Short mmCIF file of C-alpha atoms in Angstrom, two decimals:
data_model
loop_
_atom_site.label_atom_id
_atom_site.label_comp_id
_atom_site.label_asym_id
_atom_site.label_seq_id
_atom_site.Cartn_x
_atom_site.Cartn_y
_atom_site.Cartn_z
CA MET L 1 -148.83 -3.98 120.35
CA ALA L 2 -148.74 -6.69 117.80
CA GLN L 3 -145.57 -7.37 115.71
CA ARG L 4 -147.01 -6.38 112.63
CA ASP L 5 -148.44 -2.97 113.93
CA VAL L 6 -145.05 -2.23 115.12
CA LYS L 7 -143.31 -3.19 111.77
CA ASN L 8 -145.79 -0.76 110.07
CA ARG L 9 -144.88 1.98 112.60
CA ILE L 10 -141.20 1.54 111.92
CA ALA L 11 -141.59 1.63 108.26
CA SER L 12 -143.39 4.88 108.60
CA VAL L 13 -141.20 6.65 110.86
CA LYS L 14 -138.18 5.44 108.45
CA ASN L 15 -140.09 7.47 105.59
CA ILE L 16 -140.18 10.40 107.64
CA GLN L 17 -136.62 10.10 108.48
CA LYS L 18 -135.78 10.01 104.68
CA ILE L 19 -137.70 13.06 104.02
CA THR L 20 -136.22 15.18 106.93
CA ARG L 21 -132.63 13.96 106.07
CA ALA L 22 -133.19 15.15 102.52
CA MET L 23 -134.54 18.26 103.64
CA GLU L 24 -131.77 18.85 105.68
CA MET L 25 -129.18 18.16 102.76
CA VAL L 26 -131.28 20.55 100.52
CA ALA L 27 -131.08 23.19 103.31
CA ALA L 28 -127.54 22.66 103.81
CA ALA L 29 -126.71 23.15 99.89
CA ARG L 30 -128.83 26.36 99.71
CA LEU L 31 -127.37 27.67 102.87
CA ARG L 32 -123.82 27.74 101.11
CA ARG L 33 -125.14 29.53 98.42
CA ALA L 34 -127.10 32.14 100.66
CA GLU L 35 -123.83 32.69 102.49
CA THR L 36 -121.97 33.19 99.21
CA ARG L 37 -124.56 35.97 98.42
CA ILE L 38 -124.10 37.74 101.73
CA ALA L 39 -120.33 37.99 101.04
CA ALA L 40 -120.89 39.27 97.39
CA LEU L 41 -122.79 42.23 98.74
CA ARG L 42 -120.09 43.58 100.65
CA PRO L 43 -117.66 45.02 97.97
CA TYR L 44 -120.78 46.96 96.53
CA ALA L 45 -121.94 48.24 99.83
CA GLY L 46 -118.41 49.29 100.75
CA ALA L 47 -117.96 51.11 97.32
CA ILE L 48 -121.25 53.04 97.79
CA ARG L 49 -119.99 54.17 101.28
CA ARG L 50 -116.78 55.37 99.98
CA MET L 51 -118.32 57.22 97.10
CA THR L 52 -120.96 58.67 99.41
CA ARG L 53 -117.97 59.93 101.79
CA GLN L 54 -116.23 61.28 98.46
CA ALA L 55 -119.31 63.11 97.54
CA ALA L 56 -120.11 64.44 100.80
CA GLU L 57 -116.59 65.89 100.99
CA ALA L 58 -116.81 67.64 97.97
CA ALA L 59 -120.29 68.87 98.73
CA GLY L 60 -119.00 70.09 102.26
CA ASP L 61 -121.84 68.19 104.08
CA VAL L 62 -124.70 65.86 103.19
CA PRO L 63 -127.82 68.00 102.01
CA ALA L 64 -130.94 67.98 104.15
CA LEU L 65 -132.61 65.04 102.37
CA PRO L 66 -136.35 64.18 103.41
CA ILE L 67 -135.27 60.60 104.45
CA LEU L 68 -132.57 62.26 106.82
CA ALA L 69 -135.36 64.50 108.70
CA ASP L 70 -135.78 63.61 112.24
CA ARG L 71 -139.55 64.14 113.07
CA ASP L 72 -140.36 66.07 116.41
CA GLN L 73 -143.50 63.74 116.75
CA GLU L 74 -143.02 60.07 115.75
CA GLN L 75 -146.81 59.40 115.70
CA ARG L 76 -147.16 56.45 113.35
CA VAL L 77 -144.51 53.78 113.10
CA ALA L 78 -144.00 51.24 110.38
CA LEU L 79 -142.49 47.63 111.35
CA LEU L 80 -141.30 45.56 108.84
CA LEU L 81 -140.95 41.87 109.77
CA VAL L 82 -138.83 39.70 107.66
CA THR L 83 -140.14 35.99 107.78
CA ALA L 84 -140.05 33.04 105.33
CA ASP L 85 -142.77 31.92 102.85
CA ARG L 86 -142.35 28.34 104.44
CA GLY L 87 -142.05 27.03 107.95
CA LEU L 88 -140.48 23.91 109.07
CA ALA L 89 -137.35 25.87 110.54
CA GLY L 90 -137.77 25.61 114.27
CA ALA L 91 -138.43 28.90 115.93
CA PHE L 92 -137.34 30.99 112.89
CA ASN L 93 -140.74 32.60 111.66
CA SER L 94 -142.26 32.72 115.30
CA GLN L 95 -139.53 34.51 117.01
CA ILE L 96 -139.86 37.32 114.51
CA ILE L 97 -143.65 37.50 114.91
CA ARG L 98 -143.48 37.46 118.54
CA ALA L 99 -140.75 40.28 118.66
CA GLY L 100 -142.59 42.21 116.29
CA THR L 101 -145.92 42.21 117.99
CA ARG L 102 -144.43 42.99 121.24
CA THR L 103 -142.85 45.84 119.81
CA GLY L 104 -145.75 46.97 118.18
CA ASP L 105 -147.77 46.60 121.64
CA GLU L 106 -145.10 48.78 123.46
CA TYR L 107 -145.70 51.62 120.72
CA THR L 108 -149.31 50.94 121.04
CA ALA L 109 -149.20 51.51 124.77
CA GLU L 110 -147.41 54.63 124.28
CA GLY L 111 -150.07 55.93 122.33
CA ARG L 112 -148.65 55.62 118.71
CA GLN L 113 -150.07 54.14 115.78
CA VAL L 114 -148.35 51.03 114.37
CA VAL L 115 -148.38 50.14 110.65
CA TYR L 116 -147.17 46.43 109.96
CA TYR L 117 -145.31 45.34 106.61
CA ALA L 118 -144.17 41.81 106.28
CA THR L 119 -142.07 39.71 103.82
CA GLY L 120 -142.94 35.97 103.59
CA ARG L 121 -146.15 34.13 103.75
CA ARG L 122 -145.88 32.99 107.25
CA GLY L 123 -145.31 36.50 108.64
CA VAL L 124 -148.26 37.95 106.45
CA SER L 125 -150.54 35.14 107.39
CA SER L 126 -149.63 35.05 111.29
CA LEU L 127 -150.17 38.70 111.40
CA THR L 128 -153.44 38.51 109.69
CA PHE L 129 -154.43 35.96 112.23
CA ARG L 130 -153.46 38.08 115.22
CA ASN L 131 -155.52 40.81 113.75
CA ARG L 132 -152.61 42.93 112.69
CA THR L 133 -153.25 42.89 109.07
CA PRO L 134 -150.08 44.21 107.53
CA GLU L 135 -150.41 47.16 105.10
CA GLN L 136 -148.56 45.47 102.59
CA GLY L 137 -146.97 41.86 102.19
CA PHE L 138 -144.10 40.90 100.08
CA THR L 139 -143.99 37.10 99.37
CA GLY L 140 -142.78 34.50 97.02
CA PHE L 141 -139.06 35.38 96.90
CA THR L 142 -137.80 34.39 100.63
CA GLU L 143 -135.60 31.55 99.64
CA ARG L 144 -133.81 33.53 96.94
CA PRO L 145 -134.25 37.54 97.44
CA SER L 146 -132.99 39.43 94.53
CA TYR L 147 -132.03 42.86 94.72
CA ALA L 148 -135.00 43.90 92.81
CA ASN L 149 -137.17 42.71 95.71
CA ALA L 150 -135.34 44.91 98.16
CA ARG L 151 -135.75 47.80 96.12
CA GLU L 152 -139.44 47.33 95.81
CA ILE L 153 -139.66 47.01 99.57
CA ALA L 154 -137.49 50.07 100.09
CA ASN L 155 -139.63 52.12 97.46
CA VAL L 156 -142.61 51.31 99.28
CA LEU L 157 -141.40 52.33 102.79
CA THR L 158 -139.44 55.25 101.66
CA ALA L 159 -142.53 56.62 99.87
CA ALA L 160 -144.82 56.05 103.06
CA TYR L 161 -142.25 58.06 105.02
CA ILE L 162 -141.79 60.79 102.58
CA ASP L 163 -145.34 61.18 101.80
CA GLY L 164 -145.93 61.42 105.50
CA LYS L 165 -147.92 58.31 106.26
CA VAL L 166 -145.36 56.97 108.52
CA ASP L 167 -142.73 58.81 110.83
CA ARG L 168 -140.61 55.92 111.52
CA VAL L 169 -139.64 52.70 110.07
CA GLU L 170 -138.18 49.82 111.79
CA ILE L 171 -137.21 46.47 110.44
CA LEU L 172 -137.02 43.22 112.50
CA TYR L 173 -135.25 40.05 111.04
CA ASN L 174 -132.99 36.98 111.97
CA GLY L 175 -129.43 38.03 111.72
CA TYR L 176 -127.20 35.43 110.58
CA ILE L 177 -124.41 34.21 113.01
CA SER L 178 -123.80 30.74 112.32
CA PRO L 179 -125.76 27.95 110.58
CA MET L 180 -126.69 26.71 114.32
CA SER L 181 -127.31 30.06 115.70
CA GLN L 182 -129.65 33.42 114.31
CA GLU L 183 -130.40 36.22 116.41
CA VAL L 184 -133.57 38.57 116.23
CA ARG L 185 -132.21 42.00 115.18
CA ARG L 186 -134.16 45.29 115.36
CA GLU L 187 -132.85 48.16 113.25
CA THR L 188 -134.26 51.71 112.30
CA LEU L 189 -134.39 52.07 108.61
CA LEU L 190 -135.90 55.67 108.54
CA PRO L 191 -134.95 58.18 109.19
CA LEU L 192 -131.63 57.53 108.36
CA GLN L 193 -128.79 58.82 110.56
CA LYS L 194 -125.94 61.00 109.10
CA ALA L 195 -123.69 59.31 111.26
CA THR L 196 -124.67 55.88 109.91
CA ILE L 197 -123.84 57.25 106.27
CA LEU L 198 -120.48 58.65 106.97
CA ASP L 199 -119.56 55.80 109.52
CA GLU L 200 -115.69 56.13 109.34
CA GLN L 201 -115.19 52.60 110.26
CA GLY L 202 -117.35 51.50 107.33
CA ALA L 203 -118.94 48.11 108.12
CA GLU L 204 -116.51 46.68 105.94
CA GLY L 205 -113.34 48.08 107.47
CA GLU L 206 -112.05 49.11 104.25
CA GLN L 207 -109.92 52.10 104.49
CA GLU L 208 -108.47 52.56 100.94
CA GLU L 209 -107.79 56.06 100.10
CA VAL L 210 -110.15 57.27 97.28
CA GLY L 211 -108.02 57.91 94.17
CA GLY L 212 -106.15 61.19 95.17
CA ALA L 213 -108.65 63.13 97.21
CA GLN L 214 -106.72 66.22 96.20
CA ALA L 215 -106.86 65.53 92.43
CA LEU L 216 -109.48 67.60 90.72
CA VAL L 217 -112.49 65.36 90.38
CA ASP L 218 -115.24 66.10 87.79
CA TYR L 219 -118.79 65.49 89.14
CA GLU L 220 -121.83 64.75 86.82
CA PRO L 221 -124.20 66.09 88.17
CA GLU L 222 -123.24 68.23 91.09
CA PRO L 223 -122.02 66.18 94.24
CA GLU L 224 -125.26 67.13 95.93
CA GLU L 225 -127.65 65.65 93.59
CA ILE L 226 -125.38 62.48 93.31
CA LEU L 227 -125.74 62.38 97.25
CA ALA L 228 -129.49 62.83 96.84
CA ARG L 229 -129.51 59.31 95.15
CA LEU L 230 -126.62 57.80 97.02
CA VAL L 231 -128.25 58.16 100.42
CA PRO L 232 -131.64 56.56 99.80
CA ASP L 233 -129.31 53.55 98.36
CA TYR L 234 -128.50 52.84 101.97
CA VAL L 235 -132.18 51.89 102.81
CA GLU L 236 -132.28 49.36 99.90
CA ILE L 237 -128.77 47.96 100.73
CA SER L 238 -129.92 47.59 104.35
CA ILE L 239 -133.05 45.81 103.41
CA PHE L 240 -131.29 43.74 100.90
CA ARG L 241 -128.57 42.69 103.51
CA ALA L 242 -131.61 41.73 106.15
CA LEU L 243 -133.34 39.80 103.22
CA LEU L 244 -130.00 37.67 102.59
CA GLU L 245 -129.28 37.33 106.28
CA SER L 246 -132.72 36.33 106.92
CA THR L 247 -132.56 33.56 103.99
CA ALA L 248 -129.37 32.25 105.37
CA SER L 249 -130.72 32.15 108.71
CA GLU L 250 -134.08 30.13 107.55
CA LEU L 251 -131.83 27.74 105.79
CA GLY L 252 -129.60 27.23 109.07
CA ALA L 253 -132.71 26.99 111.22
CA ARG L 254 -134.36 24.41 108.91
CA MET L 255 -131.21 22.52 108.41
CA THR L 256 -130.82 22.36 112.34
CA ALA L 257 -134.60 21.52 112.69
CA MET L 258 -134.46 18.76 110.10
CA ARG L 259 -131.34 17.19 111.72
CA SER L 260 -132.83 16.99 115.26
CA ALA L 261 -136.09 15.66 113.71
CA SER L 262 -133.90 12.98 111.67
CA ASP L 263 -132.13 12.09 114.90
CA ASN L 264 -135.45 12.02 116.89
CA ALA L 265 -136.90 9.77 114.15
CA GLY L 266 -133.50 7.42 114.66
CA GLU L 267 -134.38 7.28 118.48
CA ILE L 268 -138.20 6.20 117.87
CA ILE L 269 -136.95 3.39 115.43
CA ASP L 270 -134.57 2.05 117.91
CA ASP L 271 -137.31 2.07 120.30
CA LEU L 272 -139.79 0.61 118.17
CA THR L 273 -137.43 -2.12 117.22
CA LEU L 274 -136.90 -3.12 120.60
CA GLU L 275 -140.64 -3.12 121.22
CA MET L 276 -140.95 -5.36 118.14
CA ASN L 277 -138.07 -7.83 119.16
CA ARG L 278 -139.92 -8.01 122.42
CA ALA L 279 -143.21 -8.83 120.86
CA ARG L 280 -141.61 -11.31 118.67
CA GLN L 281 -140.01 -13.11 121.62
CA ALA L 282 -143.19 -12.95 123.52
CA GLU L 283 -145.14 -14.71 120.38
CA ILE L 284 -142.11 -17.32 120.21
CA THR L 285 -142.26 -18.02 123.93
CA GLN L 286 -146.12 -18.30 123.52
CA GLU L 287 -146.01 -20.70 120.87
CA ILE L 288 -143.19 -23.02 122.72
CA MET L 289 -145.39 -22.90 125.89
CA GLU L 290 -148.35 -23.99 123.72
CA VAL L 291 -146.22 -26.83 122.26
CA VAL L 292 -145.09 -28.01 125.62
CA ALA L 293 -148.23 -27.86 127.11
CA GLY L 294 -149.82 -29.87 124.39
CA ALA L 295 -146.89 -32.36 124.47
CA GLU L 296 -147.39 -32.67 128.36
CA ALA L 297 -151.02 -33.06 127.95
CA LEU L 298 -150.68 -36.05 125.52
CA GLY L 299 -147.99 -37.80 127.42
CA MET K 1 -104.13 50.11 66.08
CA ALA K 2 -104.77 48.91 69.77
CA ARG K 3 -105.76 51.56 72.48
CA THR K 4 -104.32 51.82 75.88
CA LYS K 5 -106.05 49.40 78.22
CA PHE K 6 -107.24 50.25 81.63
CA HIS K 7 -108.95 48.39 84.32
CA VAL K 8 -112.52 48.16 84.89
CA GLU K 9 -114.47 46.39 87.61
CA VAL K 10 -118.29 46.10 87.35
CA LEU K 11 -120.01 45.57 90.82
CA THR K 12 -123.76 44.85 91.51
CA PRO K 13 -125.35 44.08 94.80
CA GLU K 14 -125.50 40.49 93.91
CA GLY K 15 -121.76 40.25 93.12
CA GLU K 16 -119.16 41.33 90.46
CA VAL K 17 -120.05 40.98 86.98
CA PHE K 18 -116.89 42.10 85.28
CA ASN K 19 -113.34 42.59 86.40
CA ASP K 20 -110.91 43.01 83.46
CA ASP K 21 -108.96 45.39 81.23
CA VAL K 22 -110.49 47.24 78.50
CA GLU K 23 -109.96 49.71 75.78
CA MET K 24 -113.03 51.79 75.91
CA ILE K 25 -116.18 52.07 78.01
CA ALA K 26 -119.58 53.28 76.47
CA THR K 27 -122.62 54.22 78.68
CA LYS K 28 -125.05 56.90 79.86
CA THR K 29 -124.93 59.51 82.58
CA VAL K 30 -127.65 61.42 83.67
CA GLY K 31 -125.98 64.09 81.52
CA GLY K 32 -126.11 62.15 78.36
CA SER K 33 -123.80 59.59 76.70
CA ILE K 34 -120.27 59.17 77.83
CA GLY K 35 -117.48 57.42 76.55
CA ILE K 36 -114.28 56.62 78.61
CA LEU K 37 -110.66 56.00 77.29
CA ALA K 38 -107.55 55.35 79.35
CA HIS K 39 -106.03 58.28 81.44
CA HIS K 40 -109.54 59.92 81.84
CA GLN K 41 -109.97 62.73 84.46
CA PRO K 42 -110.92 61.81 87.80
CA LEU K 43 -114.68 61.57 87.86
CA LEU K 44 -117.73 60.53 89.72
CA ALA K 45 -121.11 60.43 87.68
CA MET K 46 -124.64 59.10 88.19
CA LEU K 47 -125.41 56.54 85.43
CA ASP K 48 -129.10 56.29 84.08
CA PRO K 49 -130.56 52.95 82.97
CA ALA K 50 -128.65 52.19 79.37
CA GLU K 51 -126.77 49.69 77.44
CA LEU K 52 -123.13 49.41 79.09
CA ARG K 53 -120.63 48.60 76.66
CA LEU K 54 -117.10 47.43 77.67
CA TYR K 55 -114.58 47.26 74.64
CA ARG K 56 -111.88 44.78 75.34
CA SER K 57 -110.58 45.45 71.69
CA GLU K 58 -112.19 46.81 68.77
CA SER K 59 -113.76 43.52 67.72
CA GLU K 60 -114.77 42.35 71.18
CA THR K 61 -117.55 43.83 73.23
CA VAL K 62 -118.97 42.89 76.48
CA ARG K 63 -122.71 44.33 76.96
CA PHE K 64 -125.00 44.63 79.92
CA ALA K 65 -128.14 46.15 80.41
CA GLN K 66 -127.45 48.51 83.54
CA GLY K 67 -129.91 49.96 85.88
CA GLU K 68 -129.30 52.97 87.79
CA GLY K 69 -125.80 53.16 89.30
CA TYR K 70 -122.47 55.41 89.56
CA LEU K 71 -119.13 55.32 87.90
CA GLN K 72 -116.05 56.40 89.43
CA VAL K 73 -112.86 57.16 87.88
CA ALA K 74 -110.05 56.89 90.26
CA GLY K 75 -106.72 58.94 90.33
CA ASP K 76 -104.95 56.14 88.70
CA GLY K 77 -107.30 56.01 85.64
CA SER K 78 -108.95 52.51 87.01
CA VAL K 79 -112.75 52.66 86.59
CA LEU K 80 -115.43 51.29 89.17
CA ILE K 81 -119.00 50.88 88.22
CA LEU K 82 -121.64 50.16 90.45
CA VAL K 83 -124.96 49.47 89.09
CA GLU K 84 -128.16 48.05 90.90
CA ASP K 85 -128.77 45.68 88.03
CA ALA K 86 -126.57 44.40 85.17
CA HIS K 87 -128.24 41.83 82.85
CA ASP K 88 -126.88 40.13 79.92
CA PRO K 89 -129.05 41.63 77.06
CA THR K 90 -129.53 38.24 75.58
CA THR K 91 -131.50 37.12 78.86
CA LEU K 92 -133.82 39.88 78.92
CA ASP K 93 -137.40 38.71 78.49
CA THR K 94 -139.36 41.11 76.36
CA ALA K 95 -142.84 39.78 77.63
CA GLU K 96 -141.87 39.81 81.25
CA LEU K 97 -140.41 43.48 80.85
CA ALA K 98 -143.70 44.59 78.96
CA GLU K 99 -145.85 43.22 82.05
CA GLN K 100 -143.63 44.77 84.48
CA LEU K 101 -143.57 48.13 82.58
CA ARG K 102 -147.60 47.81 82.47
CA ALA K 103 -147.55 47.41 86.27
CA ALA K 104 -145.19 50.37 86.76
CA GLU K 105 -147.26 52.62 84.34
CA ASP K 106 -150.69 51.67 86.63
CA ALA K 107 -148.97 52.52 89.59
CA PHE K 108 -147.83 55.90 88.05
CA ALA K 109 -151.30 56.60 87.09
CA LYS K 110 -152.76 55.66 90.54
CA ALA K 111 -150.42 57.53 92.57
CA ASP K 112 -151.01 61.09 93.68
CA SER K 113 -149.28 63.61 91.44
CA HIS K 114 -145.93 65.01 93.10
CA SER K 115 -145.83 62.23 95.81
CA GLU K 116 -142.68 60.00 96.46
CA GLU K 117 -144.88 56.92 95.23
CA GLN K 118 -145.32 58.54 91.86
CA ARG K 119 -141.65 59.36 91.52
CA VAL K 120 -140.75 55.78 92.34
CA ALA K 121 -143.06 54.50 89.64
CA ALA K 122 -141.55 56.99 87.15
CA ARG K 123 -138.04 55.68 87.96
CA ASP K 124 -139.12 52.04 87.29
CA LYS K 125 -140.76 53.03 84.10
CA ARG K 126 -137.98 54.72 82.84
CA ARG K 127 -135.58 51.59 83.65
CA LEU K 128 -138.08 49.14 82.17
CA GLU K 129 -138.29 51.21 79.10
CA ALA K 130 -134.46 51.32 78.66
CA PHE K 131 -134.34 47.70 79.07
CA GLN K 132 -137.07 47.03 76.60
CA ARG K 133 -135.19 49.05 73.92
CA ILE K 134 -131.88 47.19 74.80
CA ALA K 135 -133.79 43.93 74.63
CA GLU K 136 -135.54 44.81 71.20
CA GLY K 137 -132.16 46.42 69.78
CA GLY K 138 -130.57 42.96 70.17
#
């Protein structure tokens, strides 16, 4: 390759490296914010759990709500795939799509009907491409999901469950472990298990005694009615947590992907620089030889 | 005369929005408007979308547009408020609210009667209407 061509290639690889470095930095900054938001949800989720326990104690038991009912026949299964609006994040999106379609195929093989739902443009378009068009897609917020987004998704899925359109709802998302690692998690959203709600350990491990459980507590309305609203909140909170973890995982995956892209670009630049030096030396040698040959011819 | 103060914490899924001592709280439960002073009897109440007012003193009030939530008065008189949304009333965008309200009304009209879908739309509508009133009331 001629010296000029190599020079051009080095310049373009350097440009790419600048872009990937910038994307890495942006992802790292957003990742810190996403981590803060996961932490901010914990006190709320813990308090909802404590109130549910208190109301359940007062009511004697958790009332038989429609979302708690286990159905004998789980004929139709809904799968919610949590992906991102954007790519450039390594295997982030593809591993969810792969796990989701595999799960769906297993259910289909068992003779059940599978209904797909997806968040993120990547999930919606991949599923559509694979002839598994989602029943409904939720897009445009995956870089910064709000609780309202989680509520919207929860409302759609809960309504589908209660109105009998599906008998079971599962969610697949990238759980956040660290900036460098995510894992595909598969959880059942509906039906809710009573044990999950009253889980004594409480995911947060807060064992604070509710202000004098013996004291006379006023309930407005009756504890049963409060529970009828508290329990569905678990679905919203679970989805919100999954969205937040998925966002953090996406940013972590993008940061890692962009870092290796930058490193890769660095290696290519080193190789090309070597090649360019070689080409330059070859040209110089060539010229010297020509000069010497010319001098000899004259001599 | 200054009233006795008590501790209030307001939590949303997106983080804490208030954590301070106040003289009085005014909000709305499913049963109606409620005012809470210090040494209130232990209570667990379900909140409806409305304006939440926290009186630091007679002249200083912190206001929020609250979504659905819960209010708990603990045995020691401290109050914990959990709400799905808590917006600064001055940041509410009436045009955006009107648009969301229209979408909720459409969804309500399209849903089968007595379905869960319709109940959800009705809940959205009620929240958006409450926020609209707060935004207009200034």
